[in-house]
Coordinates of C-alpha atoms in Angstrom, one line a residue:
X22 CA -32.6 4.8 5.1
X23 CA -29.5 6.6 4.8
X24 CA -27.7 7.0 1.5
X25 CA -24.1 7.9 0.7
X26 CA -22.9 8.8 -1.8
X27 CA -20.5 6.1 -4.1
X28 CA -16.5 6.5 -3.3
X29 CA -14.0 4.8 -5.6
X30 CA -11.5 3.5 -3.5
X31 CA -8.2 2.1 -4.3
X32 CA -7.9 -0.9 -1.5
X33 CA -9.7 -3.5 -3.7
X34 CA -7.1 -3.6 -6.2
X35 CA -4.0 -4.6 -3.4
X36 CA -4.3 -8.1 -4.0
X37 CA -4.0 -8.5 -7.9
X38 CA -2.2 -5.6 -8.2
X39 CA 0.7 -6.5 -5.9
X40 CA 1.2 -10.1 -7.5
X41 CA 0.8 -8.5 -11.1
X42 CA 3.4 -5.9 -10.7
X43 CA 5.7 -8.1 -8.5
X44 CA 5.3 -10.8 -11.5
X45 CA 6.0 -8.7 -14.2
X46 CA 8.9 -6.9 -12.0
X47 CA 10.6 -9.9 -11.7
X48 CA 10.2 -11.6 -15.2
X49 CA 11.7 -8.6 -16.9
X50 CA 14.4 -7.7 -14.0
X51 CA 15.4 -12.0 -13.5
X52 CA 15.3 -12.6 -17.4
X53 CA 17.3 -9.5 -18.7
X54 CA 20.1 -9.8 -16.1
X55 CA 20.4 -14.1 -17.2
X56 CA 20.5 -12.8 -21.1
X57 CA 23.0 -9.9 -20.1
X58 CA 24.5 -12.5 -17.6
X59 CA 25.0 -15.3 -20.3
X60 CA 26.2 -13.3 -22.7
X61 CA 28.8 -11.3 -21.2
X62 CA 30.1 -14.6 -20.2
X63 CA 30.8 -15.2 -24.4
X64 CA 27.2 -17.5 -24.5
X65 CA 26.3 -17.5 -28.5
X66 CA 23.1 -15.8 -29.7
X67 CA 21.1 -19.2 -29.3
X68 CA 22.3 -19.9 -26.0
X69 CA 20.9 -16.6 -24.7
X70 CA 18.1 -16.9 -26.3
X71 CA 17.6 -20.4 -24.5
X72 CA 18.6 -19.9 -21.3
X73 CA 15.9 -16.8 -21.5
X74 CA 13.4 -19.3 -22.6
X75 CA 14.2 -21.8 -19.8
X76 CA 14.7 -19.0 -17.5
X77 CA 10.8 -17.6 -18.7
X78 CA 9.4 -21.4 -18.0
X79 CA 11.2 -21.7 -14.1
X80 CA 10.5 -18.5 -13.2
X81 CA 6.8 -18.5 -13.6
X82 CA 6.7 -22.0 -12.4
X83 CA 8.6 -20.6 -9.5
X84 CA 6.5 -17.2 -9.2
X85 CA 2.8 -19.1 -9.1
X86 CA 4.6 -21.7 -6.3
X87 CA 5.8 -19.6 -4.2
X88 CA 2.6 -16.7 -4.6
X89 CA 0.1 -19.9 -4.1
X90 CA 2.0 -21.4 -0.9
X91 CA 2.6 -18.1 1.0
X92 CA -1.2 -16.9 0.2
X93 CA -2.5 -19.8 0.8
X94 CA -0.7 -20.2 4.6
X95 CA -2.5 -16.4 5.0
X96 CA -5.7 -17.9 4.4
X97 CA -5.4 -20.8 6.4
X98 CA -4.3 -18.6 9.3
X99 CA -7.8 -16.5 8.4
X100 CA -9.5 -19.7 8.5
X101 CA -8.6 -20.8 12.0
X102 CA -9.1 -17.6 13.6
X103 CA -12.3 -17.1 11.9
X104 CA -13.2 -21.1 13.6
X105 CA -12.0 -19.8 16.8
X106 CA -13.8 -16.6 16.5
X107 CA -16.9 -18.9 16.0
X108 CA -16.4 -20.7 19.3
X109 CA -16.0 -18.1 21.5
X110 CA -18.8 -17.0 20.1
X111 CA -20.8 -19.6 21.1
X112 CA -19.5 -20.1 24.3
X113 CA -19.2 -16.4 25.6
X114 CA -21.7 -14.3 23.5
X115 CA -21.7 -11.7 26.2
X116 CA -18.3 -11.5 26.5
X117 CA -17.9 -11.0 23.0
X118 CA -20.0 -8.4 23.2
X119 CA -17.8 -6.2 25.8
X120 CA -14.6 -7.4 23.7
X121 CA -16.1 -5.8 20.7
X122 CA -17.2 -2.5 23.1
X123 CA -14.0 -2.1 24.4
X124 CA -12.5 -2.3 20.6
X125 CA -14.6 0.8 19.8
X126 CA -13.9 2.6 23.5
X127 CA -10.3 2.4 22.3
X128 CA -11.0 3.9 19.1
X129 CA -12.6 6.8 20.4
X130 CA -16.3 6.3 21.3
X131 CA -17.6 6.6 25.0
X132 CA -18.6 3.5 26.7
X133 CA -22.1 3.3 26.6
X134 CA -22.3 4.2 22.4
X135 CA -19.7 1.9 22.0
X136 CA -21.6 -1.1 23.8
X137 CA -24.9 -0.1 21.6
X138 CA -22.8 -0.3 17.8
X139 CA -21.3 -3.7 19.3
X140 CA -24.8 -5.4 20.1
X141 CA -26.3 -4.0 16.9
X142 CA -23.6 -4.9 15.0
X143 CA -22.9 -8.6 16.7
X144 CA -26.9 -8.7 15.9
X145 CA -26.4 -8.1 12.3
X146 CA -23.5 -10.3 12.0
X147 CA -21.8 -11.2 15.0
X148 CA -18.4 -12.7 13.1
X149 CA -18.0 -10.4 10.3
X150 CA -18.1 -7.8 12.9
X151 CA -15.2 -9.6 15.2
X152 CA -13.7 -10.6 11.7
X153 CA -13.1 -6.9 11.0
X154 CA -12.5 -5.4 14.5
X155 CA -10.9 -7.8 16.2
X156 CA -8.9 -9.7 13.7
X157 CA -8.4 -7.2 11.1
X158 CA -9.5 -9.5 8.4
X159 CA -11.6 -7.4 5.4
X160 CA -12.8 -8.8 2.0
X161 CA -10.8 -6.1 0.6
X162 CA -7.3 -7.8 1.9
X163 CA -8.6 -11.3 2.4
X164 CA -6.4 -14.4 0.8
X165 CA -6.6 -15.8 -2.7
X166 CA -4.2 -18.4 -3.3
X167 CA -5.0 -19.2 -6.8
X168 CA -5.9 -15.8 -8.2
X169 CA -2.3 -14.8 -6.5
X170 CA -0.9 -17.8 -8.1
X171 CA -2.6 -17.0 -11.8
X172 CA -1.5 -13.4 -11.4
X173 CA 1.9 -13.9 -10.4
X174 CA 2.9 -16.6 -13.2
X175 CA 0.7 -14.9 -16.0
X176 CA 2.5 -11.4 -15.3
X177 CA 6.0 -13.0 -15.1
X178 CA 6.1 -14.5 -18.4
X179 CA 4.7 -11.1 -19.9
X180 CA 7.7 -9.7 -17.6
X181 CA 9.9 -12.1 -19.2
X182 CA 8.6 -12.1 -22.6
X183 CA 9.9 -8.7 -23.3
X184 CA 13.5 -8.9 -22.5
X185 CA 13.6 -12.3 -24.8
X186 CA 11.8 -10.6 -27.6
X187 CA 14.5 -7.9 -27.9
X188 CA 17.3 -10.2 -27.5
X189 CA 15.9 -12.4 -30.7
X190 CA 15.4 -9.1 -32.1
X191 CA 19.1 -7.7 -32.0
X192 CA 22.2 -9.1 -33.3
X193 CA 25.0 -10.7 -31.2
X194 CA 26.6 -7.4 -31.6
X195 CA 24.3 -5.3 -29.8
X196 CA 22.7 -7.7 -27.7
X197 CA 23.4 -6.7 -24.1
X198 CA 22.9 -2.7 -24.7
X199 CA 19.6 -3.7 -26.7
X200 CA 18.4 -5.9 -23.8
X201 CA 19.5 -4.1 -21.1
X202 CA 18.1 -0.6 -22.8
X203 CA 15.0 -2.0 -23.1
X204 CA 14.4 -3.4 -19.8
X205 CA 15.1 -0.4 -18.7
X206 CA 12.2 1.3 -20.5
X207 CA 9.7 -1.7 -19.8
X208 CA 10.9 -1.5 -16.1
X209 CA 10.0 2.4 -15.7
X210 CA 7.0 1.9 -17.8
X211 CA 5.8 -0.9 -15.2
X212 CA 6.8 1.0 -12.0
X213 CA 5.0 4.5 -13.3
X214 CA 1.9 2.3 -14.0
X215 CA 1.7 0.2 -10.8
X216 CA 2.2 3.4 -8.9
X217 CA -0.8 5.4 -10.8
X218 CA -2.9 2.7 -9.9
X219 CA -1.9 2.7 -6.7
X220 CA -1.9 6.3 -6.2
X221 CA 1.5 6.9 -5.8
X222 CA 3.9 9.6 -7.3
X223 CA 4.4 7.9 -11.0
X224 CA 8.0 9.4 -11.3
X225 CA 8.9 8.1 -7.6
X226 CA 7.7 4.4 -8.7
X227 CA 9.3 4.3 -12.3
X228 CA 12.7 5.5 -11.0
X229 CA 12.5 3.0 -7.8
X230 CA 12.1 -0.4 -10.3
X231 CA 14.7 1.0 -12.9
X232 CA 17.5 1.6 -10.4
X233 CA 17.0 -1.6 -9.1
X234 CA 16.4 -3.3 -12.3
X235 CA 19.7 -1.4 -13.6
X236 CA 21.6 -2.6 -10.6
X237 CA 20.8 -6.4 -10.8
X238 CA 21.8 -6.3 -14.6
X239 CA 25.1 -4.5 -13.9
X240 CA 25.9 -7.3 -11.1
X241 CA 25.0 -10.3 -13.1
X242 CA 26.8 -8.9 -16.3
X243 CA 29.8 -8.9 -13.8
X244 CA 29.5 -12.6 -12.6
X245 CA 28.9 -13.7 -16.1
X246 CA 32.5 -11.4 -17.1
X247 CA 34.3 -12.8 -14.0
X248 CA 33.3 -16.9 -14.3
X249 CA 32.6 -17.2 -18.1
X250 CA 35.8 -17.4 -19.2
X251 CA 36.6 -20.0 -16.1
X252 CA 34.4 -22.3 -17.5

């Protein structure tokens, strides 16, 4: 029996990873700019601190609805292929077999290997092979609603924890360069760390989140300028 040797590879972590940065992305980038948003519009220390609280709840709410809906529709797509996969299957097994063939001929294999891996691996397991091939659908990258929806509301309110801790932290005086200066850091902390997971450039990823993190504050500190005194 042949024996390779153990890779570590970095595709397993896509799915958590992806819903865990874009959680805690969002919690620290949508919470600082509504604490730098309310206060620049004159909002009292409690009312920041409130509408950051309310803001925290909504938004992970929000986060764990939205992950859980949009996964879930990928799996249910991944579901009915699979079932009619399984049909065609059954009704065709032979043409199955030269649709799988023709799969590896395009990939680079002459015809007559390329029928031999089909049959032995349609005998092994004929739908996990047309699951991969054909469809493109990998354990790796397959749906998980809930763990997406877990993920994605658990790393928002960490996300958004961290903007309201240093607002309740600093005084009304210093509020908005506190918060904003802080978010900063936890943004290009999160962005170098999701990107050496990923195996990314670190300084590429922290500098990508904090610019846009820094230009969502600057924008909502404006509205909150502009319309606070109106009301």
């Amino acid at each position: 029996m042949l024996q390779g040797h153990r890779e570590r590879h970095r595709t397993s972590r896509i799915g958590w990873l992806r819903a865990a940065v874009l959680g805690a992305n969002d919690g620290i980038v949508s919470i600082s700019s509504l604490i730098v948003g309310v206060a620049a519009a004159n909002g009292s220390h409690g009312n920041v601190l409130i509408a950051g609280a309310a803001g925290l709840v909504a938004g992970a709410m929000s986060m764990a609805t939205g992950e859980y809906v949009s996964v879930h529709s990928q799996a249910d797509i991944e579901q009915a292929e699979l079932e009619v996969e399984r049909k065609e299957l059954k009704a065709n097994e032979e043409a199955e077999h030269n649709e799988l063939a023709a799969i590896y001929v395009r990939r680079g294999l002459d015809p007559e290997l390329a029928r031999q891996v089909a049959v032995q691996l349609m005998a092994h397991d004929a739908l996990d092979a047309h699951a991969r091939d054909e469809l493109g659908i990998v354990e790796a990258f397959s749906a998980r609603p809930l763990q997406a929806a877990l993920a994605s509301a658990a790393s928002f309110t960490v996300g958004a924890s961290l903007p309201i801790a240093a607002a309740a932290w600093s005084s009304s005086a210093s509020l908005v360069p506190c918060v904003a200066g802080a978010s900063l850091l936890f943004l290009a902390l999160l962005g170098g760390l999701a990107a050496w997971f990923g195996g990314a450039d670190v300084w590429t990823g922290a500098m990508r989140v904090t610019f846009w993190g820094a230009l969502a504050m600057v924008l909502t500190a404006g509205a909150g300028g502009l319309f606070g005194p109106v009301a």
